[in-house]
PDB file of C-alpha atoms in Angstrom:
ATOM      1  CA  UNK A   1      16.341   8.350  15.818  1.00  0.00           C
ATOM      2  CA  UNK A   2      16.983   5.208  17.644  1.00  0.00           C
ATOM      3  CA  UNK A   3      17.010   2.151  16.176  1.00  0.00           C
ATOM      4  CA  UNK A   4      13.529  -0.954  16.102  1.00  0.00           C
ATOM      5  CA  UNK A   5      14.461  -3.717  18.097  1.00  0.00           C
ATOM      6  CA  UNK A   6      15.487  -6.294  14.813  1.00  0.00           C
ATOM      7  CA  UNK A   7      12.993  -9.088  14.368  1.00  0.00           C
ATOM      8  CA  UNK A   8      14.252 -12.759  14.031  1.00  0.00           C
ATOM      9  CA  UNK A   9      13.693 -12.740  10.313  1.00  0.00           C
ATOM     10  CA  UNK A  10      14.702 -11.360   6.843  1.00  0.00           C
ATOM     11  CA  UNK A  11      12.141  -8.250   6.094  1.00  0.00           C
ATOM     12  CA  UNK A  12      11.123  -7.636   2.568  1.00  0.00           C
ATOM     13  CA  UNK A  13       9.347  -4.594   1.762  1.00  0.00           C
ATOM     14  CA  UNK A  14       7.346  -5.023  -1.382  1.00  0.00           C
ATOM     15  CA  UNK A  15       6.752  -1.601  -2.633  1.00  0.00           C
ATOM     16  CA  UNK A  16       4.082  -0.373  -5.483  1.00  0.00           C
ATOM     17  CA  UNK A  17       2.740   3.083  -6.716  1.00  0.00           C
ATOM     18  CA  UNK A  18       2.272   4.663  -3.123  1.00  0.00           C
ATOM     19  CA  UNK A  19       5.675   4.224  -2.796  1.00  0.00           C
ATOM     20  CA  UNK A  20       7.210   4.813  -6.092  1.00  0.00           C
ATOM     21  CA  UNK A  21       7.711   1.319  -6.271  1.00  0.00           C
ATOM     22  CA  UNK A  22       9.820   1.292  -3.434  1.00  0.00           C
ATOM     23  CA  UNK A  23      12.066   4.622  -3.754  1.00  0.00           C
ATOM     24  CA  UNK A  24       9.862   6.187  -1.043  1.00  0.00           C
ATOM     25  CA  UNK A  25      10.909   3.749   1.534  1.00  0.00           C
ATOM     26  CA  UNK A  26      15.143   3.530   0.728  1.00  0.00           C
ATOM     27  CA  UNK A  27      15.268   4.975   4.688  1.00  0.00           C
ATOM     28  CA  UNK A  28      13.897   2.220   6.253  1.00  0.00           C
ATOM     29  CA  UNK A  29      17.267  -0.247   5.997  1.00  0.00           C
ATOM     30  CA  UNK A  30      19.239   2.125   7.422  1.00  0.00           C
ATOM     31  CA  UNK A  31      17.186   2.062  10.479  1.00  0.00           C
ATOM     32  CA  UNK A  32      16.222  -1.995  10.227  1.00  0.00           C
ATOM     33  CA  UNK A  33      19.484  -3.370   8.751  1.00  0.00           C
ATOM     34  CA  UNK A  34      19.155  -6.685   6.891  1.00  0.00           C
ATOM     35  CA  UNK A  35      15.318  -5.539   5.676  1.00  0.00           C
ATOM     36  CA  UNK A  36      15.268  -4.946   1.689  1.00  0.00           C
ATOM     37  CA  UNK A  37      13.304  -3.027  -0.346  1.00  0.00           C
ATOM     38  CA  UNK A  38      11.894  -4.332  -3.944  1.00  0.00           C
ATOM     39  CA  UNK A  39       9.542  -3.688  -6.389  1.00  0.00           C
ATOM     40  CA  UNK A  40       6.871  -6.416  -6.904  1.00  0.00           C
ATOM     41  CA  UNK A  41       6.785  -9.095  -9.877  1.00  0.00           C
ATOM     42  CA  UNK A  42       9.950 -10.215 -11.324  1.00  0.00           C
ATOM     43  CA  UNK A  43      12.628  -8.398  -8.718  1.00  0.00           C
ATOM     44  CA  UNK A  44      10.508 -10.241  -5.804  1.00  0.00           C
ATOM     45  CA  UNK A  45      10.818 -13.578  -7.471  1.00  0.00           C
ATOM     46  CA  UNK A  46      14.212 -13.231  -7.577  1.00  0.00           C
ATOM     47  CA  UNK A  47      15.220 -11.662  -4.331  1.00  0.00           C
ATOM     48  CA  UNK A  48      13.308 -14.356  -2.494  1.00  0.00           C
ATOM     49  CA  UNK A  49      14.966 -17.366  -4.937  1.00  0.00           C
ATOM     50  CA  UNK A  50      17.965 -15.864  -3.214  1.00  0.00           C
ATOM     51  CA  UNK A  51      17.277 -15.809  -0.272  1.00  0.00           C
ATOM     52  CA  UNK A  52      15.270 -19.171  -0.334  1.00  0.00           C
ATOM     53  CA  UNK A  53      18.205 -20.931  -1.548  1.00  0.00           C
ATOM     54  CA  UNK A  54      20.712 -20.317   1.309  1.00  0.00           C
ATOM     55  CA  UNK A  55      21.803 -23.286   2.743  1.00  0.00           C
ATOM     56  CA  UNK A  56      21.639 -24.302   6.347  1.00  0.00           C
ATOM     57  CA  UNK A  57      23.831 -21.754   9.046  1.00  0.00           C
ATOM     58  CA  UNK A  58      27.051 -23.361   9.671  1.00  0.00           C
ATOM     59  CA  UNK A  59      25.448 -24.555  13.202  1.00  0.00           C
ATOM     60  CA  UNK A  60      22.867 -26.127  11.319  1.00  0.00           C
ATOM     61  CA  UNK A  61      20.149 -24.493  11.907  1.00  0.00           C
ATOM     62  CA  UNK A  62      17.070 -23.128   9.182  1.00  0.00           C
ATOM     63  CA  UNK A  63      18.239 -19.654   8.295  1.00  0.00           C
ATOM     64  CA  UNK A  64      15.962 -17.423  10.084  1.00  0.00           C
ATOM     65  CA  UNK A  65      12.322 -16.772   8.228  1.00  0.00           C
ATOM     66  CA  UNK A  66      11.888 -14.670   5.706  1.00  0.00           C
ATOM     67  CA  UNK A  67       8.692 -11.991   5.919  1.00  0.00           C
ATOM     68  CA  UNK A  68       6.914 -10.529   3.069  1.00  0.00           C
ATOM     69  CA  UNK A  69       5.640  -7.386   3.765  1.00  0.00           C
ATOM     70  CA  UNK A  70       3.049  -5.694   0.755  1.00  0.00           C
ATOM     71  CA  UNK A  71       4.179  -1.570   1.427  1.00  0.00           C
ATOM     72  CA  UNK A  72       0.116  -0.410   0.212  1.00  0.00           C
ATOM     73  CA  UNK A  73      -2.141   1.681   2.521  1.00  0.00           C
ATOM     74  CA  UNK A  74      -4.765  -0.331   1.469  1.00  0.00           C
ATOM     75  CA  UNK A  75      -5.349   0.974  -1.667  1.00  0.00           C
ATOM     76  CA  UNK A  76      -3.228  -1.200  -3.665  1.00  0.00           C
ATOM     77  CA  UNK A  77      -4.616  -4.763  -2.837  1.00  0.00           C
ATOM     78  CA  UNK A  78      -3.543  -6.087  -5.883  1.00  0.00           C
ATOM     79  CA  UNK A  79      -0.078  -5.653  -4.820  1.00  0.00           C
ATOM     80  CA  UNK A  80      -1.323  -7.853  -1.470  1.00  0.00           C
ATOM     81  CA  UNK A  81      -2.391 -10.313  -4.027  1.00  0.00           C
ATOM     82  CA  UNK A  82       0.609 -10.228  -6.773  1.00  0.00           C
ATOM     83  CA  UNK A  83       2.800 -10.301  -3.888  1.00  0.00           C
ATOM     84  CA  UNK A  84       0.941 -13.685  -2.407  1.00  0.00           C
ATOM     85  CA  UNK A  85       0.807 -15.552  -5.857  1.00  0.00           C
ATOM     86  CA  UNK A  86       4.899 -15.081  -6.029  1.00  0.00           C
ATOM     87  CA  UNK A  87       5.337 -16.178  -2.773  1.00  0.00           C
ATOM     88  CA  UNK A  88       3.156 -19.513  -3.915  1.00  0.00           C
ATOM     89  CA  UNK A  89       4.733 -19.954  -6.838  1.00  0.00           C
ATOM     90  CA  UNK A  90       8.133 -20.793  -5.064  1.00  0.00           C
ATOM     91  CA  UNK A  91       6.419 -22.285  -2.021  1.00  0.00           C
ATOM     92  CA  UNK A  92       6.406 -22.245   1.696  1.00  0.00           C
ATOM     93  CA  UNK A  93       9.280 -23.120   3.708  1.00  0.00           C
ATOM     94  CA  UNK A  94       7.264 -27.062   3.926  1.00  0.00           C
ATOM     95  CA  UNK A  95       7.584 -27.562   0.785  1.00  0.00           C
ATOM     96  CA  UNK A  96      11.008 -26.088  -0.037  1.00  0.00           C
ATOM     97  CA  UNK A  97      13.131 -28.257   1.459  1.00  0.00           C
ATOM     98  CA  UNK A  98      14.883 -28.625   4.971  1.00  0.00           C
ATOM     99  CA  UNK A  99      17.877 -26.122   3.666  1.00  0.00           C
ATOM    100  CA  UNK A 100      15.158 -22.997   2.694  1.00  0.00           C
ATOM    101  CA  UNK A 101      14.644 -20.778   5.270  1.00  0.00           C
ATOM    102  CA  UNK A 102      11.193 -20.711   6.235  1.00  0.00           C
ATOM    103  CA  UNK A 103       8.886 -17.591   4.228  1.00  0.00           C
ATOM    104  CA  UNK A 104       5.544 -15.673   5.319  1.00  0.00           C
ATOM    105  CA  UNK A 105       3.056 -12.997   3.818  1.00  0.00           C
ATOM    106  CA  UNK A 106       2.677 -10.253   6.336  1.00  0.00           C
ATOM    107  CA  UNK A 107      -0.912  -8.484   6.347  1.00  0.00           C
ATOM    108  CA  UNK A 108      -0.653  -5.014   4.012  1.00  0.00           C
ATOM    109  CA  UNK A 109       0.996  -2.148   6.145  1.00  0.00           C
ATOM    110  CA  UNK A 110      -2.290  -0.223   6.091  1.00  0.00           C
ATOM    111  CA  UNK A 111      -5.790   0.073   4.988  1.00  0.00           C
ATOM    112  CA  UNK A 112      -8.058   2.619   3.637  1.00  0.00           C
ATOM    113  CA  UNK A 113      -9.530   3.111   7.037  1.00  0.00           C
ATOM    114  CA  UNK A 114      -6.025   3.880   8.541  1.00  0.00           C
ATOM    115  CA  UNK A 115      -5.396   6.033   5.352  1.00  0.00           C
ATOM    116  CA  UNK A 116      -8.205   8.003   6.253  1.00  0.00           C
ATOM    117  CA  UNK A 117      -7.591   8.339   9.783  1.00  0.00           C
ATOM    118  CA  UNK A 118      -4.151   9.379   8.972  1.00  0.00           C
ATOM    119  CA  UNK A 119      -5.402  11.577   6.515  1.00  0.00           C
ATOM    120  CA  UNK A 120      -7.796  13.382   8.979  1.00  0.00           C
ATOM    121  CA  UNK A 121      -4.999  13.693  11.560  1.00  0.00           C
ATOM    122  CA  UNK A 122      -2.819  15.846   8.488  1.00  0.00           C
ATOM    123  CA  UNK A 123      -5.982  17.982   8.054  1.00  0.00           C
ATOM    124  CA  UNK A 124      -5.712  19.183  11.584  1.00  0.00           C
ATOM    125  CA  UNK A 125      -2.263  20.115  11.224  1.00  0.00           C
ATOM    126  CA  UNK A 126      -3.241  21.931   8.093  1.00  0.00           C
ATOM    127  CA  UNK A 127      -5.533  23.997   9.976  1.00  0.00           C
ATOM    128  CA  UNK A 128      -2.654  24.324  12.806  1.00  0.00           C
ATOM    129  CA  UNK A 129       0.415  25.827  10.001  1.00  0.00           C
ATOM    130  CA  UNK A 130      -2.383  27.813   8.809  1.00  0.00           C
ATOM    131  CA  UNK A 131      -6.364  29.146   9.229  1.00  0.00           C
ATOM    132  CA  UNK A 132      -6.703  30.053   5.457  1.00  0.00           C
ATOM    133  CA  UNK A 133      -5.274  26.683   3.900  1.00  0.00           C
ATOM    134  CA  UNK A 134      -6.378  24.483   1.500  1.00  0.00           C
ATOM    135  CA  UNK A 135      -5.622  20.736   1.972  1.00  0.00           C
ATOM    136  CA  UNK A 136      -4.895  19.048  -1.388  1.00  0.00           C
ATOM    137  CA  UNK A 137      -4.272  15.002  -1.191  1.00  0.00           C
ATOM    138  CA  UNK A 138      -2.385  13.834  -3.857  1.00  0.00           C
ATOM    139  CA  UNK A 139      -0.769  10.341  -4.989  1.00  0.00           C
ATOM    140  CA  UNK A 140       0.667   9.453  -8.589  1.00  0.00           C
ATOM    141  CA  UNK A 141      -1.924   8.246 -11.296  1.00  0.00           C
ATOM    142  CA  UNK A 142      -2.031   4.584 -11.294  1.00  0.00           C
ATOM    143  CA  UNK A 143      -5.380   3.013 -12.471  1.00  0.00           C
ATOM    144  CA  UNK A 144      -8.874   3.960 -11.701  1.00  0.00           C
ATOM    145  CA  UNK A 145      -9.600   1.281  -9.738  1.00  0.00           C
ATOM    146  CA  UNK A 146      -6.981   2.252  -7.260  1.00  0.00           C
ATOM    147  CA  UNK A 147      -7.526   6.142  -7.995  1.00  0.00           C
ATOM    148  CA  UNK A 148     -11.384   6.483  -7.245  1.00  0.00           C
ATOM    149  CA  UNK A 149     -10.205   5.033  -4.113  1.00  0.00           C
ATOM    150  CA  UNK A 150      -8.495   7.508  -3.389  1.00  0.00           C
ATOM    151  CA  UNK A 151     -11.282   9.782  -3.942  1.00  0.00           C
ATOM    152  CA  UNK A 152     -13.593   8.159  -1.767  1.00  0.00           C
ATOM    153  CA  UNK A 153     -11.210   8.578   1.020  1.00  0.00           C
ATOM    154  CA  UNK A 154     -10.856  12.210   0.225  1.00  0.00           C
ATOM    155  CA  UNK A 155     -14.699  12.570   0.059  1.00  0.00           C
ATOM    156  CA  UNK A 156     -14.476  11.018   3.748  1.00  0.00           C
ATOM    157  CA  UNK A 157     -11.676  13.153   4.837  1.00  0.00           C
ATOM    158  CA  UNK A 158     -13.471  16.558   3.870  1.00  0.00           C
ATOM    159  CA  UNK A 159     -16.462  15.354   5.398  1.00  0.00           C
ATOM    160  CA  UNK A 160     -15.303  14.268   8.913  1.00  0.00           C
ATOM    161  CA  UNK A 161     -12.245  16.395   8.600  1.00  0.00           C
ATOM    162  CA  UNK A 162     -10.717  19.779  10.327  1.00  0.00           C
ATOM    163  CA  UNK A 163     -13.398  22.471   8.445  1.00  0.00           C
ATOM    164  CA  UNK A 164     -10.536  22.867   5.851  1.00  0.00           C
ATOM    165  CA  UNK A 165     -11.514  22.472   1.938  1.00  0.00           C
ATOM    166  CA  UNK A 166     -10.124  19.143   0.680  1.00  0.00           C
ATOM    167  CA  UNK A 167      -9.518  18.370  -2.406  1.00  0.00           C
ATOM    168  CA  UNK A 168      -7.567  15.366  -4.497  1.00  0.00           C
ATOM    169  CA  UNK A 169      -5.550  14.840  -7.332  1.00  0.00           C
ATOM    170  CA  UNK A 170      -4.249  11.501  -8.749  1.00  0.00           C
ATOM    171  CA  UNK A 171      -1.521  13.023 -10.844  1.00  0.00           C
ATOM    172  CA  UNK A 172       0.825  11.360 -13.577  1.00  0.00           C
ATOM    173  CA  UNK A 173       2.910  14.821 -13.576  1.00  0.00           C
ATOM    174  CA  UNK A 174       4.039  18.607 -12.071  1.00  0.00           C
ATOM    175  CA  UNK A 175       1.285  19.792 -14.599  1.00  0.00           C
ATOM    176  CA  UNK A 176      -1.490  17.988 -13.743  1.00  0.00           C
ATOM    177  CA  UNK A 177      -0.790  18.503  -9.839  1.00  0.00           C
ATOM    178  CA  UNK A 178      -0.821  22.254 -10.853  1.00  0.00           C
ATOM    179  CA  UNK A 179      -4.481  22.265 -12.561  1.00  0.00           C
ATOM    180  CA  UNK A 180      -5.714  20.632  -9.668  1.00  0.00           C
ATOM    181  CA  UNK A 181      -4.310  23.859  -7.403  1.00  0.00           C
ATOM    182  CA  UNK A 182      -5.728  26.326 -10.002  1.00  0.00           C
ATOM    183  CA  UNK A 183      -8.793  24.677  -9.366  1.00  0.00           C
ATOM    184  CA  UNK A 184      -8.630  25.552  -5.709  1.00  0.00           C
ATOM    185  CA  UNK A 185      -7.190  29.109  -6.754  1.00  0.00           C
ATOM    186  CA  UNK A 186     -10.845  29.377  -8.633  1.00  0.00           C
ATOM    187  CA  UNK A 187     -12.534  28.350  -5.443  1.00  0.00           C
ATOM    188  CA  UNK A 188     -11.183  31.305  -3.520  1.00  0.00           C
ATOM    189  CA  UNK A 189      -7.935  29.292  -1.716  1.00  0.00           C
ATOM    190  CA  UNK A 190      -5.088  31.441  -1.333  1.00  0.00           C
ATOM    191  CA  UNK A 191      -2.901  29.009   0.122  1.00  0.00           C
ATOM    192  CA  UNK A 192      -2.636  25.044  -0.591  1.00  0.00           C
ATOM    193  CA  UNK A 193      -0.789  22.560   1.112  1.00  0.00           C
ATOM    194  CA  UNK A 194      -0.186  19.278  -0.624  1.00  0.00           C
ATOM    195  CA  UNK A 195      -0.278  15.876   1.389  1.00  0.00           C
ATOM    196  CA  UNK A 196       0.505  13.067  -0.074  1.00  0.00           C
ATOM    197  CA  UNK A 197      -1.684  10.063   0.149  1.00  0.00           C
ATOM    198  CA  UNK A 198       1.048   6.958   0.205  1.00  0.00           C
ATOM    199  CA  UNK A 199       4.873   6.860   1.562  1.00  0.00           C
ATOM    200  CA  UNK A 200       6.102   9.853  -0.721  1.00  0.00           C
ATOM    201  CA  UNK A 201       8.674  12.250   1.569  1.00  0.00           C
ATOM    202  CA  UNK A 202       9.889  14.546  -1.092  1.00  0.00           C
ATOM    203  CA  UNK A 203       8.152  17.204  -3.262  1.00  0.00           C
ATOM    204  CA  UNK A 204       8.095  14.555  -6.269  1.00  0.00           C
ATOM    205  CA  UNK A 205       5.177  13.541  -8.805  1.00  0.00           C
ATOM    206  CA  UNK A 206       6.004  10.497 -10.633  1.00  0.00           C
ATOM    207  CA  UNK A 207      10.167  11.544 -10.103  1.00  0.00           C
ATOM    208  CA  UNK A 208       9.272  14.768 -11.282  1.00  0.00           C
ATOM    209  CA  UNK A 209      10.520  17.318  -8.984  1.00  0.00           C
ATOM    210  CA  UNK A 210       7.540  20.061  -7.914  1.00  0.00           C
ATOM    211  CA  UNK A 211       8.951  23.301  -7.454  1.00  0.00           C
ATOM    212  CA  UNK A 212       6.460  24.291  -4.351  1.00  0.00           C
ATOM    213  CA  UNK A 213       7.077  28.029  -3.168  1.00  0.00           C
ATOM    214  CA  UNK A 214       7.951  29.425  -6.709  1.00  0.00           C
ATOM    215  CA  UNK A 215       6.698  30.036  -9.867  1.00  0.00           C
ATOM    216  CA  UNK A 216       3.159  28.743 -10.564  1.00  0.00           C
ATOM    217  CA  UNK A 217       3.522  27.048  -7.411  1.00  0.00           C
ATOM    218  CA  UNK A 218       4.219  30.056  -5.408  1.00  0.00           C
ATOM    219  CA  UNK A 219       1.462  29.672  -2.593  1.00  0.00           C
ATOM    220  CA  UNK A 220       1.656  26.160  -2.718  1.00  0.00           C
ATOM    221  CA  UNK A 221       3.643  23.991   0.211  1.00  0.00           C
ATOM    222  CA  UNK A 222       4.839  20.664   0.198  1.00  0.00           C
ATOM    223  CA  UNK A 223       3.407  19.209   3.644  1.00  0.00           C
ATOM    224  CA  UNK A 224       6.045  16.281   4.469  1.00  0.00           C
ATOM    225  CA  UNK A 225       5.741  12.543   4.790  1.00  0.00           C
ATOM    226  CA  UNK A 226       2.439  11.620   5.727  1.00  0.00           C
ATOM    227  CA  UNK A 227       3.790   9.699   8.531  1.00  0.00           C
ATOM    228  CA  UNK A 228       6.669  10.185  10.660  1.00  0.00           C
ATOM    229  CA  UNK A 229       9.883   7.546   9.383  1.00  0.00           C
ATOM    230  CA  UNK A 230       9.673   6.633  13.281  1.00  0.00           C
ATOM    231  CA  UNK A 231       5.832   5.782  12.307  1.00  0.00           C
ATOM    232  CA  UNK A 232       6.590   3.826   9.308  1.00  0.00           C
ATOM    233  CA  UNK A 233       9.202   1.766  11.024  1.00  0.00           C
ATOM    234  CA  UNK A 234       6.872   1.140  13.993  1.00  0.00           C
ATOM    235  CA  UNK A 235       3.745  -0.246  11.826  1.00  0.00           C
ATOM    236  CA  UNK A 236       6.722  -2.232  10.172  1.00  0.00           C
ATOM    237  CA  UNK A 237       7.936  -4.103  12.764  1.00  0.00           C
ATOM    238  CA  UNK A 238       3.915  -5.083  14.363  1.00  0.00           C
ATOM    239  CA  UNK A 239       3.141  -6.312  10.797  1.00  0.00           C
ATOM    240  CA  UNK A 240       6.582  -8.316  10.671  1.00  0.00           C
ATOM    241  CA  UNK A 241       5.827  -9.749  14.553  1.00  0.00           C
ATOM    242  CA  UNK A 242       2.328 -10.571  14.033  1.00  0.00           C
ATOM    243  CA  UNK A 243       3.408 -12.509  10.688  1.00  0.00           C
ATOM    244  CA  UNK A 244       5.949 -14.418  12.628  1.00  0.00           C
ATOM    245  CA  UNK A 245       3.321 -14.700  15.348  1.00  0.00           C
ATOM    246  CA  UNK A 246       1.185 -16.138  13.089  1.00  0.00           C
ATOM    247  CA  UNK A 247       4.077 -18.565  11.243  1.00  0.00           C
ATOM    248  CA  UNK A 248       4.675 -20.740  14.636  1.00  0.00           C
ATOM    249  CA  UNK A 249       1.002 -21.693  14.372  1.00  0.00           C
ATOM    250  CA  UNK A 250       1.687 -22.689  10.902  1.00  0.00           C
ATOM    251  CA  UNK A 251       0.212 -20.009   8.940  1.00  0.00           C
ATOM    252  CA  UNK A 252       1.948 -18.395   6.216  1.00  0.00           C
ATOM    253  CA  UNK A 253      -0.496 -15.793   5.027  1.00  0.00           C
ATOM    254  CA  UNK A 254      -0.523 -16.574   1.512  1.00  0.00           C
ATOM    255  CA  UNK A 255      -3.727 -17.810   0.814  1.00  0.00           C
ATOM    256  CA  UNK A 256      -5.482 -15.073   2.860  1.00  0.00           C
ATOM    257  CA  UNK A 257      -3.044 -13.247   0.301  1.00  0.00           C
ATOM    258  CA  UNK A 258      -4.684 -14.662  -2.281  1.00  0.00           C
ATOM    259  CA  UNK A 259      -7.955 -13.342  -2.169  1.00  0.00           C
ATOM    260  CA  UNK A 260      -6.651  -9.322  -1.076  1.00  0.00           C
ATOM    261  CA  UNK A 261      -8.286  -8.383  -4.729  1.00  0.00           C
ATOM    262  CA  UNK A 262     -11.259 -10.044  -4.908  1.00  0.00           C
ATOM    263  CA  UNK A 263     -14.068  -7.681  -5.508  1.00  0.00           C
ATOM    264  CA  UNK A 264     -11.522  -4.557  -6.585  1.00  0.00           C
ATOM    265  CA  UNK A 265     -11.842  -3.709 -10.104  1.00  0.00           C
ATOM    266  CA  UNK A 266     -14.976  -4.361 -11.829  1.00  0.00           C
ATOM    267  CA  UNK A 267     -17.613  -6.096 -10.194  1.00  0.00           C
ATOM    268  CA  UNK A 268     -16.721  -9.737 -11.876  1.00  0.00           C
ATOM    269  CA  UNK A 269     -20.007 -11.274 -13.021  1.00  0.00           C
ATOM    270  CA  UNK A 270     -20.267 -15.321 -14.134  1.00  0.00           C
ATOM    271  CA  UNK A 271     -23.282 -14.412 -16.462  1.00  0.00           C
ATOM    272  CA  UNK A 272     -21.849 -16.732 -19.264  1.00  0.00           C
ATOM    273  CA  UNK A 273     -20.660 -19.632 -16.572  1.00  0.00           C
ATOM    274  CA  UNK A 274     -24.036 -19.905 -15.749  1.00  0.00           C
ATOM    275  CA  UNK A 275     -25.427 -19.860 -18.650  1.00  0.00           C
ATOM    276  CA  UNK A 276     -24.067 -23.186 -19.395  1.00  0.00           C
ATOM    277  CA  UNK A 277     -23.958 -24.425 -16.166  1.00  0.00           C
ATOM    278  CA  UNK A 278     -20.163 -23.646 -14.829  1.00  0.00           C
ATOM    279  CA  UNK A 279     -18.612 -22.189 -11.194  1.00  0.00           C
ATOM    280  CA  UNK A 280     -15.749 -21.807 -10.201  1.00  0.00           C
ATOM    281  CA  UNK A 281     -13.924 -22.492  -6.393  1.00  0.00           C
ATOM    282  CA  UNK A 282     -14.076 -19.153  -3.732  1.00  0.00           C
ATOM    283  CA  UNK A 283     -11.945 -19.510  -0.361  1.00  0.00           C
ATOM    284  CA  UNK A 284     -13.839 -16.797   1.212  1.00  0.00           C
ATOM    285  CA  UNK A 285     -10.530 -16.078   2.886  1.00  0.00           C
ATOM    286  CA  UNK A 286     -10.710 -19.790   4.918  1.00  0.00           C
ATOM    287  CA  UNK A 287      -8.336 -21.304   3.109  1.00  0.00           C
ATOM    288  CA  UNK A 288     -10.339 -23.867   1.652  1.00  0.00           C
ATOM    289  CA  UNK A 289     -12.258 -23.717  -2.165  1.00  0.00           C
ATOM    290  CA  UNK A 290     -15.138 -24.773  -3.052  1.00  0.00           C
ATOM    291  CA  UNK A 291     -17.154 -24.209  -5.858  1.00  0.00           C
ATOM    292  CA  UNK A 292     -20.302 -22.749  -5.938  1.00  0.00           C
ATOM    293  CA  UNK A 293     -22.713 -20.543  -8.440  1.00  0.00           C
ATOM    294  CA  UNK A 294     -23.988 -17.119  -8.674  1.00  0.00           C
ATOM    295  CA  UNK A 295     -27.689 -16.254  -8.689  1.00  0.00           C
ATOM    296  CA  UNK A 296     -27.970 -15.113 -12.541  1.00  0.00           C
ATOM    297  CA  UNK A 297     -28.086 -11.119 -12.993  1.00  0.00           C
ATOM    298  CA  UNK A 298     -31.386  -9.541 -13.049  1.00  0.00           C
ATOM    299  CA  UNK A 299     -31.418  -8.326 -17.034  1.00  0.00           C
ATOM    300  CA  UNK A 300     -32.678  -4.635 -17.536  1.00  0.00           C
ATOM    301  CA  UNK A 301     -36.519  -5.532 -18.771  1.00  0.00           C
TER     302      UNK A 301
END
């Protein structure tokens, strides 16, 4: 496979549980040299103080920009939003000096509507390998939030899918993916073929190795990266342009960033601030806070 044309900037892949926290994606350097791979938190903050802290090139010039790129399919945006708060923590290039090179939040790599249209694509090559098979989506147990996602894009992939049975399993090991096949075994499938839902390439459930073709897994087959590496590196390097795009006109994408989990998780409710008369400042993704109330909840009686 030929090689991206290299942006003008320092790529940082920020990788979370679709990607095994990065594991998934150790190809893409090899194919986009001078791009690292990290896990988010504490490895981030200190990869970027690195790389923040290079001084000038010997010409002079600002090191070339640094781009932060959140590796989710969308169903992950608190990674988006971990990612962002790091990346305000140490600042924008503005504020870091004239010596720090200068540092951007790409958008997430994917959302849940490119999930599930890459999701729907993988059930009509299911149908292609084979007539009789069941499509099982699968990604590693991480929280519920995150996980019923998943589900809902399943529900939306059987539905306006390839006539195949889909089914899902958010597994946290080789045993759990295997009830969820039984439970197509009790539903009359006779052949499954597992896709994974994130940047997984291997037959691996939370590093456990799945022995697919043997044993109890014996009419079971692995079905490959969901996307092609060719694919990955492709949505790669639009995200990194259009964050560099976006960087001349003096955006940095953190505070859209920012806000990537809002409404994820529990609905959040300010029952109590209101109550005695508090808010609290929303951006609305504009950049700019201001506070404001919420109508009270309507109580069950």
């Amino acid at each position: 496979m030929t090689r991206p044309t290299e942006p003008d900037a320092t790529v940082v892949l920020v990788g979370g549980h679709e990607s095994g926290n990065g594991e998934d994606l150790c190809f893409v350097p090899d194919f986009l040299p001078g791009s690292l791979v990290t896990p988010a938190g504490r490895p981030l903050h200190n990869l970027l103080t690195r790389l923040l802290g290079r001084s000038r090139d010997a010409d002079g010039s600002v090191p070339q920009p640094v781009v932060v790129l959140p590796m989710t399919f969308g169903r992950n945006p608190t990674l988006v939003a971990d990612t962002a708060k790091t990346l305000r923590w140490l600042g924008t290039g503005d504020s870091n000096g004239d010596a720090a090179a200068p540092l951007a939040l790409a958008d997430a790599f994917g959302t849940g509507d490119h999930l599930t249209a890459w999701l729907r694509t993988a059930a009509v090559e299911v149908r292609r390998r084979s007539a009789e098979a069941a499509m099982l989506i699968t990604a590693d147990a991480a929280n519920p939030f995150d996980d019923a996602e998943l589900y809902r894009i399943t529900h939306l992939v059987r539905t306006h899918g390839a006539g195949v049975p889909v089914e899902t399993a958010a597994a946290g090991s080789a045993a759990g993916l295997l009830e969820a096949v039984r439970r197509l075994r009790l539903l009359g499938s006779k052949h499954t073929i597992v896709v994974p839902a994130g940047f997984r390439r291997t037959p691996v459930v939370s590093s456990e190795l799945v022995p697919y073709g043997s044993g109890d897994f014996s009419d079971t087959e692995f079905y490959g990266g969901l996307l092609s590496e060719r694919a990955v590196l492709r949505v790669i390097g639009e995200r990194v342009r259009d964050a560099l795009h976006a960087l001349s006109h003096g955006r940095t994408g953190v505070e859209a960033g920012l806000q990537a989990d809002h409404g994820h998780g529990y609905a959040h409710s300010h029952a109590f601030e209101e109550s005695v008369g508090h808010s609290h400042p929303h951006s609305h993704g504009t950049g700019a806070s201001h506070p404001h109330s919420h109508p009270a909840p309507i109580g069950r009686n």
